[in-house]
Coordinates of C-alpha atoms and ligand atoms in Angstrom, one line a residue:
X44 CA 0.0 0.0 0.0
X45 CA 1.6 3.2 -1.2
X46 CA 2.6 5.8 1.4
X47 CA 2.8 3.2 4.2
X48 CA 6.4 1.9 3.6
X49 CA 7.4 2.5 7.2
X50 CA 4.3 0.7 8.6
X51 CA 3.7 -2.4 6.5
X52 CA 6.5 -4.8 7.2
X53 CA 4.9 -7.8 5.6
X54 CA 1.9 -8.3 3.5
X55 CA 0.2 -11.4 1.9
X56 CA -3.0 -12.5 0.2
X57 CA -4.4 -15.5 2.2
X58 CA -7.6 -17.6 2.1
X59 CA -8.8 -19.6 -0.9
X60 CA -6.8 -17.4 -3.3
X61 CA -3.5 -18.5 -1.7
X62 CA -4.8 -22.1 -1.8
X63 CA -5.2 -21.7 -5.6
X64 CA -9.0 -22.3 -5.7
X65 CA -10.6 -21.4 -9.0
X66 CA -13.4 -19.4 -7.4
X67 CA -13.2 -17.5 -4.1
X68 CA -15.5 -15.5 -1.9
X69 CA -14.0 -12.8 0.3
X70 CA -10.4 -11.6 -0.4
X71 CA -8.3 -12.0 2.8
X72 CA -5.3 -9.7 3.3
X73 CA -2.8 -9.9 6.1
X74 CA -0.4 -7.2 7.1
X75 CA 2.4 -7.4 9.7
X76 CA 2.9 -4.1 11.3
X77 CA 4.1 -2.6 14.6
X78 CA 1.6 0.2 14.2
X79 CA -1.6 -0.9 12.5
X80 CA -3.5 2.3 13.0
X81 CA -2.2 4.2 10.0
X82 CA -2.5 1.1 7.8
X83 CA -6.2 0.6 8.6
X84 CA -6.8 4.3 8.2
X85 CA -5.2 4.3 4.8
X86 CA -6.9 1.1 3.7
X87 CA -10.5 2.4 4.2
X88 CA -9.7 5.5 2.2
X89 CA -8.4 3.6 -0.9
X90 CA -10.3 4.8 -4.0
X91 CA -11.5 1.3 -4.7
X92 CA -13.4 1.1 -1.4
X93 CA -17.2 1.7 -1.6
X94 CA -18.0 1.3 2.1
X95 CA -16.6 0.0 5.3
X96 CA -18.5 -3.0 6.6
X97 CA -16.6 -3.5 9.9
X98 CA -13.7 -1.8 11.7
X99 CA -12.3 -3.2 14.9
X100 CA -9.1 -3.9 16.6
X101 CA -6.6 -5.2 14.0
X102 CA -9.4 -6.0 11.5
X103 CA -11.2 -4.1 8.8
X104 CA -13.7 -5.4 6.3
X105 CA -14.6 -3.3 3.2
X106 CA -16.8 -3.7 0.1
X107 CA -15.2 -2.5 -3.2
X108 CA -17.1 -0.8 -6.0
X109 CA -17.1 -4.1 -7.9
X110 CA -18.9 -5.8 -5.0
X111 CA -15.8 -7.7 -3.9
X112 CA -15.5 -7.9 -0.1
X113 CA -11.9 -7.6 1.2
X114 CA -11.0 -8.4 4.8
X115 CA -7.8 -7.0 6.2
X116 CA -6.1 -8.3 9.3
X117 CA -3.2 -6.5 10.9
X118 CA -1.0 -8.4 13.3
X119 CA 2.4 -7.7 14.9
X120 CA 5.2 -8.7 12.5
X121 CA 6.3 -11.5 14.9
X122 CA 2.9 -13.1 14.6
X123 CA 2.8 -12.9 10.8
X124 CA 3.5 -16.6 10.2
X125 CA 0.8 -17.8 12.7
X126 CA -1.7 -15.3 11.1
X127 CA -0.7 -16.4 7.6
X128 CA -1.3 -20.0 8.4
X129 CA -4.6 -19.4 10.1
X130 CA -6.0 -17.1 7.4
X131 CA -4.8 -19.3 4.6
X132 CA -6.9 -22.2 5.9
X133 CA -8.6 -24.3 4.9
X134 CA -10.5 -24.4 8.2
X135 CA -10.5 -28.2 8.1
X136 CA -6.7 -28.3 7.5
X137 CA -6.2 -25.8 10.4
X138 CA -8.3 -28.0 12.7
X139 CA -6.4 -31.1 11.7
X140 CA -3.0 -29.4 12.2
X141 CA -4.0 -27.9 15.5
X142 CA -5.4 -31.2 16.7
X143 CA -2.1 -32.9 15.8
X144 CA 0.0 -30.2 17.5
X145 CA -2.0 -30.7 20.7
X146 CA -0.9 -34.3 20.7
X147 CA 2.7 -32.9 21.1
X148 CA 1.6 -30.6 23.9
X149 CA 1.4 -27.5 21.8
X150 CA -1.6 -25.2 21.2
X151 CA -1.4 -23.5 17.8
X152 CA -3.4 -20.4 17.7
X153 CA -3.5 -17.4 15.3
X154 CA -1.3 -15.5 17.7
X155 CA 1.4 -18.0 18.2
X156 CA 2.3 -21.3 19.9
X157 CA 1.4 -22.0 23.5
X158 CA 1.9 -24.7 26.0
X159 CA -1.2 -26.8 25.8
X160 CA -3.9 -25.8 28.3
X161 CA -2.0 -22.7 29.4
X162 CA -1.4 -19.2 28.3
X163 CA 2.4 -19.7 28.3
X164 CA 3.8 -18.6 24.9
X165 CA 6.4 -20.9 23.4
X166 CA 7.0 -19.0 20.1
X167 CA 5.1 -16.1 18.5
X168 CA 5.0 -18.1 15.2
X169 CA 6.9 -15.7 13.0
X170 CA 7.0 -18.2 10.2
X171 CA 4.6 -20.7 8.8
X172 CA 7.4 -23.3 9.1
X173 CA 7.3 -22.8 12.9
X174 CA 3.6 -23.6 12.9
X175 CA 4.1 -26.8 11.0
X176 CA 7.1 -27.7 13.2
X177 CA 4.8 -27.5 16.2
X178 CA 2.9 -30.4 14.7
X179 CA 6.2 -32.0 13.7
X180 CA 5.6 -31.6 10.0
X181 CA 7.5 -30.1 7.1
X182 CA 6.1 -27.1 5.3
X183 CA 2.9 -28.0 3.3
X184 CA 2.3 -25.9 0.2
X185 CA -0.9 -23.8 0.5
X186 CA -2.6 -25.5 -2.5
X187 CA -2.6 -28.8 -0.6
X188 CA -4.1 -27.6 2.6
X189 CA -7.6 -29.1 2.4
X190 CA -7.3 -31.9 4.9
X191 CA -7.5 -34.5 2.2
X192 CA -4.5 -36.5 3.3
X193 CA -1.7 -33.9 3.1
X194 CA -1.0 -33.9 6.8
X195 CA -0.6 -37.7 6.8
X196 CA 1.5 -37.5 3.7
X197 CA 3.7 -34.8 5.2
X198 CA 4.1 -36.8 8.4
X199 CA 5.3 -39.8 6.3
X200 CA 7.5 -37.7 4.0
X201 CA 5.3 -38.5 1.0
X202 CA 4.4 -34.9 -0.1
X203 CA 4.8 -34.6 -3.9
X204 CA 7.2 -32.0 -5.3
X205 CA 4.6 -29.9 -6.9
X206 CA 5.1 -28.4 -10.4
X207 CA 6.1 -24.8 -10.4
X208 CA 6.5 -22.0 -13.0
X209 CA 10.2 -22.5 -13.3
X210 CA 9.6 -26.1 -14.5
X211 CA 7.6 -25.1 -17.6
X212 CA 9.7 -25.0 -20.7
X213 CA 7.1 -24.0 -23.3
X214 CA 3.5 -23.2 -24.2
X215 CA 1.6 -25.5 -26.6
X216 CA -1.7 -23.7 -27.2
X217 CA -2.2 -20.2 -28.6
X218 CA -4.0 -18.3 -31.4
X219 CA -3.0 -15.6 -33.8
X220 CA -4.8 -13.2 -36.2
X221 CA -5.0 -16.1 -38.7
X222 CA -8.0 -17.3 -36.6
X223 CA -9.4 -15.3 -33.6
X224 CA -6.2 -14.2 -31.9
X225 CA -5.2 -10.5 -31.7
X226 CA -1.5 -10.9 -32.3
X227 CA 0.6 -12.0 -35.3
X228 CA 2.5 -15.2 -35.0
X229 CA 5.7 -13.2 -34.7
X230 CA 4.3 -11.2 -31.8
X231 CA 3.2 -14.4 -30.0
X232 CA 6.7 -15.9 -30.5
X233 CA 8.3 -12.7 -29.2
X234 CA 6.1 -12.8 -26.1
X235 CA 7.1 -16.4 -25.5
X236 CA 10.7 -15.5 -25.9
X237 CA 10.3 -12.7 -23.4
X238 CA 9.1 -15.3 -20.9
X239 CA 12.1 -17.4 -21.5
X240 CA 10.2 -20.3 -23.2
X241 CA 12.3 -22.8 -25.1
X242 CA 9.5 -23.7 -27.5
X243 CA 6.1 -22.4 -28.5
X244 CA 3.3 -23.9 -30.5
X245 CA 1.0 -21.8 -32.7
X246 CA -2.3 -23.5 -32.7
X247 CA -5.1 -21.7 -34.6
X248 CA -8.6 -22.9 -34.9
X249 CA -9.8 -25.2 -37.7
X250 CA -12.6 -24.4 -40.3
X251 CA -15.6 -25.8 -38.4
X252 CA -15.2 -22.8 -36.0
X253 CA -16.2 -20.3 -38.7
X254 CA -17.0 -17.6 -36.1
X255 CA -13.3 -17.8 -35.2
X256 CA -12.2 -17.7 -38.9
X257 CA -10.8 -21.2 -38.5
X258 CA -8.3 -22.5 -41.0
X259 CA -9.0 -25.0 -43.8
X260 CA -6.4 -27.4 -45.1
X261 CA -4.9 -24.9 -47.6
X262 CA -4.6 -22.1 -45.0
X263 CA -3.1 -24.4 -42.5
X264 CA -0.5 -25.5 -45.0
X265 CA 0.3 -21.9 -45.7
X266 CA 0.6 -21.2 -42.0
X267 CA 3.0 -24.1 -41.6
X268 CA 5.2 -22.6 -44.3
X269 CA 4.9 -19.1 -42.6
X270 CA 6.0 -20.6 -39.3
X271 CA 8.9 -22.4 -40.8
X272 CA 10.0 -19.0 -42.2
X273 CA 9.6 -17.4 -38.8
X274 CA 11.8 -20.1 -37.3
X275 CA 14.5 -19.1 -39.7
X276 CA 14.0 -15.5 -38.5
X277 CA 14.3 -16.1 -34.8
X278 CA 17.0 -18.7 -35.1
X279 CA 17.9 -21.0 -32.3
X280 CA 16.6 -18.8 -29.5
X281 CA 13.3 -20.6 -29.4
X282 CA 11.7 -23.6 -31.2
X283 CA 8.7 -22.6 -33.2
X284 CA 6.2 -25.5 -33.5
X285 CA 3.6 -25.5 -36.3
X286 CA 0.4 -26.6 -34.7
X287 CA -3.3 -26.4 -34.9
X288 CA -6.3 -26.7 -32.6
X289 CA -8.6 -28.9 -34.6
X290 CA -12.3 -29.3 -33.8
X291 CA -13.6 -32.6 -32.7
X292 CA -16.9 -32.9 -34.7
X293 CA -20.2 -34.3 -33.5
X294 CA -19.3 -37.9 -34.3
X295 CA -15.7 -37.6 -33.1
X296 CA -14.2 -37.1 -36.6
X297 CA -11.5 -34.4 -36.9
X298 CA -12.3 -31.2 -38.8
X299 CA -9.2 -31.4 -41.0
X300 CA -7.7 -34.0 -43.3
X301 CA -5.5 -36.4 -41.3
X302 CA -2.7 -36.2 -44.0
X303 CA -2.5 -32.4 -43.5
X304 CA -2.7 -32.7 -39.7
X305 CA 0.2 -35.2 -40.0
X306 CA 2.4 -32.3 -41.3
X307 CA 2.0 -30.4 -38.0
X308 CA 4.5 -30.6 -35.2
X309 CA 1.8 -30.5 -32.6
X310 CA -2.0 -31.1 -32.8
X311 CA -4.5 -30.2 -30.1
X312 CA -8.1 -31.5 -30.6
X313 CA -10.9 -29.8 -28.8
X314 CA -14.7 -29.8 -28.7
X315 CA -16.4 -26.5 -29.4
X316 CA -19.8 -27.7 -30.4
X317 CA -22.5 -30.0 -28.9
X318 CA -21.3 -29.2 -25.4
X319 CA -24.5 -30.5 -23.9
X320 CA -24.0 -34.1 -25.3
X321 CA -24.5 -36.8 -22.7
X322 CA -21.4 -38.3 -21.1
X323 CA -21.3 -41.4 -23.3
X324 CA -21.5 -39.4 -26.5
X325 CA -19.0 -36.7 -25.4
X326 CA -16.5 -39.3 -24.1
X327 CA -16.9 -41.4 -27.4
X328 CA -16.1 -38.2 -29.4
X329 CA -12.9 -37.5 -27.6
X330 CA -11.8 -41.2 -27.6
X331 CA -12.3 -41.4 -31.4
X332 CA -10.2 -38.2 -31.8
X333 CA -7.5 -39.8 -29.6
X334 CA -7.5 -42.9 -31.6
X335 CA -6.9 -41.0 -34.9
X336 CA -3.2 -41.3 -34.2
X337 CA -2.5 -37.7 -35.2
X338 CA -3.7 -36.0 -32.0
X339 CA -1.2 -35.0 -29.3
X340 CA -3.5 -33.5 -26.7
X341 CA -7.1 -32.8 -25.9
X342 CA -7.7 -29.1 -25.3
X343 CA -9.8 -27.8 -22.3
X344 CA -11.3 -31.3 -21.8
X345 CA -14.5 -30.3 -19.9
X346 CA -15.2 -27.0 -21.7
X347 CA -16.3 -25.3 -18.5
X348 CA -16.3 -21.5 -18.3
X349 CA -16.1 -20.4 -14.7
X350 CA -19.3 -18.7 -13.5
X351 CA -20.7 -19.1 -17.1
X352 CA -20.9 -22.6 -18.3
X353 CA -20.7 -25.8 -16.4
X354 CA -18.4 -28.6 -17.4
X355 CA -19.7 -31.0 -20.1
X356 CA -20.7 -34.4 -18.9
X357 CA -17.8 -36.8 -19.3
X358 CA -16.9 -40.4 -18.3
X359 CA -13.5 -39.5 -16.8
X360 CA -12.6 -43.1 -16.0
X361 CA -13.0 -44.1 -19.7
X362 CA -11.4 -40.9 -20.9
X363 CA -8.3 -41.3 -18.8
X364 CA -7.9 -44.9 -19.7
X365 CA -8.1 -44.0 -23.4
X366 CA -5.6 -41.2 -23.0
X367 CA -3.1 -43.4 -21.2
X368 CA -3.6 -46.2 -23.8
X369 CA -3.3 -44.0 -26.9
X370 CA -0.5 -41.8 -25.5
X371 CA -2.5 -38.6 -25.8
X372 CA -2.0 -35.8 -23.2
X373 CA -4.9 -34.0 -21.5
X374 CA -4.6 -30.2 -21.2
X375 CA -4.8 -28.0 -18.1
X376 CA -5.9 -24.9 -19.8
X377 CA -4.7 -21.8 -18.0
X378 CA -7.2 -19.3 -19.3
X379 CA -8.5 -17.9 -16.0
X380 CA -12.0 -18.4 -17.2
X381 CA -11.4 -22.1 -17.8
X382 CA -8.7 -23.6 -15.5
X383 CA -9.7 -26.9 -17.1
X384 CA -9.0 -29.7 -16.1
X385 CA -9.8 -28.9 -12.5
X386 CA -7.8 -30.0 -9.4
X387 CA -9.8 -33.3 -8.8
X388 CA -9.6 -34.3 -12.4
X389 CA -5.8 -33.6 -12.4
X390 CA -5.4 -35.9 -9.5
X391 CA -7.4 -38.7 -11.0
X392 CA -5.6 -38.3 -14.4
X393 CA -2.3 -38.6 -12.7
X394 CA -3.4 -41.8 -10.9
X395 CA -4.5 -43.2 -14.2
X396 CA -1.1 -42.5 -15.7
X397 CA -2.2 -39.8 -18.1
X398 CA 0.2 -37.2 -19.4
X399 CA -0.7 -33.6 -18.9
X400 CA 0.2 -30.3 -20.6
X401 CA -0.2 -26.9 -19.0
X402 CA -1.0 -24.3 -21.7
X403 CA -2.5 -20.8 -21.9
X404 CA -4.8 -20.8 -25.0
X405 CA -3.6 -17.2 -25.4
X406 CA -5.5 -15.0 -27.8
X407 CA -3.1 -12.1 -27.4
X408 CA 0.6 -11.7 -26.5
X409 CA -0.3 -10.4 -23.0
X410 CA -2.1 -13.7 -22.2
X411 CA 1.1 -15.7 -22.2
X412 CA 1.6 -15.4 -18.4
X413 CA -1.6 -17.3 -17.9
X414 CA 0.3 -20.5 -17.4
X415 CA 0.4 -19.4 -13.7
X416 CA -3.4 -20.1 -13.6
X417 CA -2.9 -23.5 -15.1
X418 CA -0.4 -24.3 -12.4
X419 CA -3.0 -23.8 -9.7
X420 CA -5.3 -26.8 -10.4
X421 CA -2.2 -28.8 -11.2
X422 CA -0.6 -28.1 -7.8
X423 CA -3.9 -28.6 -6.0
X424 CA -4.2 -31.9 -7.7
X425 CA -0.7 -33.0 -6.5
X426 CA 0.9 -32.8 -10.0
X427 CA 4.7 -33.1 -10.2
X428 CA 6.9 -31.8 -13.0
X429 CA 7.4 -35.4 -14.2
X430 CA 3.6 -35.6 -14.9
X431 CA 3.7 -32.6 -17.3
X432 CA 5.0 -33.0 -20.8
X433 CA 5.9 -29.4 -21.3
X434 CA 8.2 -29.5 -18.3
X435 CA 10.6 -31.4 -20.6
X436 CA 12.3 -30.4 -23.9
X437 CA 10.1 -30.7 -26.9
X438 CA 12.4 -33.5 -28.1
X439 CA 10.8 -35.8 -25.5
X440 CA 7.4 -35.1 -26.9
X441 CA 8.6 -35.5 -30.5
X442 CA 9.9 -39.0 -29.5
X443 CA 6.6 -39.8 -27.9
X444 CA 4.6 -38.8 -30.9
X445 CA 6.8 -40.8 -33.3
X446 CA 6.3 -43.9 -31.2
X447 CA 2.6 -43.2 -31.0
X448 CA 2.2 -42.8 -34.8
X449 CA 4.1 -45.9 -35.5
X450 CA 1.7 -48.0 -33.4
X451 CA -1.5 -46.0 -33.6
X452 CA -3.3 -48.9 -35.1
X453 CA -1.9 -51.4 -32.6
X454 CA -4.0 -49.7 -29.9
X455 CA -1.4 -50.1 -27.3
X456 CA 0.0 -47.6 -24.8
X457 CA 2.9 -45.9 -26.4
X458 CA 3.2 -42.9 -24.2
X459 CA 6.4 -44.2 -22.6
X460 CA 4.8 -42.9 -19.5
X461 CA 6.5 -43.7 -16.2
X462 CA 4.0 -42.9 -13.4
X463 CA 6.0 -41.4 -10.5
X464 CA 5.8 -42.6 -7.0
X465 CA 2.3 -43.3 -5.7
X466 CA 0.6 -40.0 -4.8
X467 CA -0.4 -39.7 -1.2
X468 CA -4.0 -38.5 -1.8
X469 CA -5.1 -41.4 -3.9
X470 CA -7.5 -43.7 -2.2
X471 CA -7.8 -41.7 1.0
X472 CA -9.0 -38.7 -1.0
X473 CA -11.5 -40.7 -3.1
X474 CA -12.9 -42.2 0.0
X475 CA -13.2 -38.8 1.5
X476 CA -15.0 -37.4 -1.5
X477 CA -17.4 -40.3 -1.5
X478 CA -18.2 -39.9 2.1
X479 CA -21.0 -37.4 1.5
X480 CA -23.7 -39.7 2.9
X481 CA -21.5 -40.3 5.8
X482 CA -20.5 -43.4 7.7
X483 CA -23.2 -44.3 10.2
X484 CA -21.3 -43.8 13.4
X485 CA -23.1 -45.8 16.1
X486 CA -22.9 -43.8 19.4
X487 CA -22.6 -45.2 22.8
X488 CA -25.8 -44.2 24.6
X489 CA -24.6 -41.4 26.8
X490 CA -25.6 -38.8 24.2
X491 CA -28.2 -37.5 26.7
X492 CA -25.5 -35.4 28.4
X493 CA -23.5 -34.7 25.3
X494 CA -23.8 -31.0 25.7
X495 CA -22.5 -31.2 29.2
X496 CA -19.6 -33.4 28.2
X497 CA -18.7 -30.9 25.4
X498 CA -18.7 -28.1 27.8
X499 CA -16.4 -29.8 30.2
X500 CA -12.7 -30.7 29.5
X501 CA -12.8 -32.9 26.4
X502 CA -11.9 -36.5 26.7
X503 CA -10.1 -38.3 23.9
X504 CA -13.2 -40.2 22.8
X505 CA -15.0 -37.0 22.3
X506 CA -12.0 -35.4 20.6
X507 CA -11.9 -38.3 18.1
X508 CA -15.6 -38.1 17.6
X509 CA -15.5 -34.3 16.9
X510 CA -12.6 -34.9 14.5
X511 CA -14.5 -37.7 12.7
X512 CA -17.6 -35.6 12.4
X513 CA -15.6 -32.7 11.0
X514 CA -14.1 -35.0 8.4
X515 CA -17.0 -37.1 7.5
X516 CA -20.2 -35.6 9.0
X517 CA -23.0 -38.0 9.7
X518 CA -23.2 -37.7 13.5
X519 CA -26.6 -36.1 14.0
X520 CA -26.5 -36.2 17.8
X521 CA -23.2 -34.4 18.0
X522 CA -24.2 -31.8 15.4
X523 CA -27.4 -31.1 17.5
X524 CA -25.3 -30.7 20.6
X525 CA -23.0 -28.3 18.9
X526 CA -25.9 -26.3 17.6
X527 CA -26.7 -25.3 21.2
X528 CA -23.8 -22.8 20.8
X529 CA -24.2 -19.6 18.8
X530 CA -22.6 -19.8 15.3
X531 CA -21.9 -22.6 13.0
X532 CA -21.5 -26.1 14.5
X533 CA -18.3 -26.7 12.5
X534 CA -16.8 -23.5 14.0
X535 CA -17.9 -24.5 17.5
X536 CA -16.3 -27.9 17.0
X537 CA -13.1 -26.2 15.8
X538 CA -13.0 -23.9 18.8
X539 CA -13.6 -26.8 21.2
X540 CA -10.8 -28.9 19.7
X541 CA -8.4 -26.1 19.6
X542 CA -9.6 -24.5 22.9
X543 CA -10.0 -21.2 21.1
X544 CA -12.7 -18.7 22.2
X545 CA -16.0 -19.5 20.3
X546 CA -17.0 -16.6 18.1
X547 CA -20.3 -16.4 16.3
X548 CA -18.8 -16.2 12.8
X549 CA -16.3 -19.1 13.0
X550 CA -12.9 -19.1 11.5
X551 CA -11.6 -17.9 8.1
Ligands
ZN194 ZN1 -10.6 -24.2 -27.8
ZN195 ZN1 -7.7 -22.5 -28.2

């Protein structure tokens, strides 16, 4: 925040944005400052602020002109790590971590680390690492903090090394003025060069997408020649791949002649029509495209547009099996309106041994940094650089596609895919997601005085029961007892487990 250089010592965006979620509610900001007064005073007078919703000690909530709510917390700089961990969440992760730390005699709170059941401060919690260390864990990346197995994985040293921006070597999906892009091929190549990419694929639309001025066979061949000439111009600084984004038609046929597609260095096949097909039809269309032998990757596989269009129906299990079998990659499209595949699909794709590519689908040179958005669902899905084709030189993909073409008719897996070490979330996570109807936890008959027991010092049985209910739900008696407190039962359970004061609005 400008003009506050002397006051703001540390600042971070927290909450679901830091965890990389595709959609978020309130924006959580955390400031570390020795003197929060001027920070809060300046914050509420920012030109973006429409009105102040709440202003209290170390906490300000405002509504911006675009209806976005922003919550600012101000803590002492030495409490920044504890505040950062608390405000990043998720609430369920925080509960699980705090519960684990209690087992080691440490109470983790948003203002530091205390000796369990006392007010004796052990450490203010300057860093997040200190918070994890209290629970005898290594640092867990924010994107994994959903209590879907990451704490157990961290405890056992099984956290994946998540893919990051520095791993990406190129971008394999973008458009130029030849179809519906706004830059020339040269401008897109220069933008890729500026980002340090080692290769870039130009992939304009095909003719079925007439609204996007898609290319027919003759125009595609002309573009390939043009891109070869551009390669001469830019020399060895970057590898220019002549590609295309070919439409998958209603029956799964490709929109361009296979012989012409075969001349491309890189072929993405995408569905842009019939998005409401049933799951069987949609999956069949994509599988037929994969089986053509000329397709390298399926673009934006579910076709979702965040906040606009829901994902098309798909039989993921069959799709992933076909992708692994045919050696075709699935795309994680980094267009911030898409972020498609999503995190759950990324995780399942990895488990099925499917190769992934993280692309931007840029329609202008300034879209090329969108790979950052593609990294978010990948990281949330536990994807490692070894799972992502464009974390390797293009030569590795070229080898893979040569193999695939040679045996396209043999219908065998030719991806050369080496699934990395078993991912921690696997079965635990699937079980968690399927637990919606809840295990029927038989209780032991003294539920009559459950409220009383909850109000007294918690015994281990009750602690386990609270923890179970928070993870899996399905304990009506417990939920009813928790409902006798003001505020959300989940927040009450959290407060009881962590011995934090119960507030009516719960945690982050
Ligand atoms: Zn597309
Ligand atoms: Zn595209």
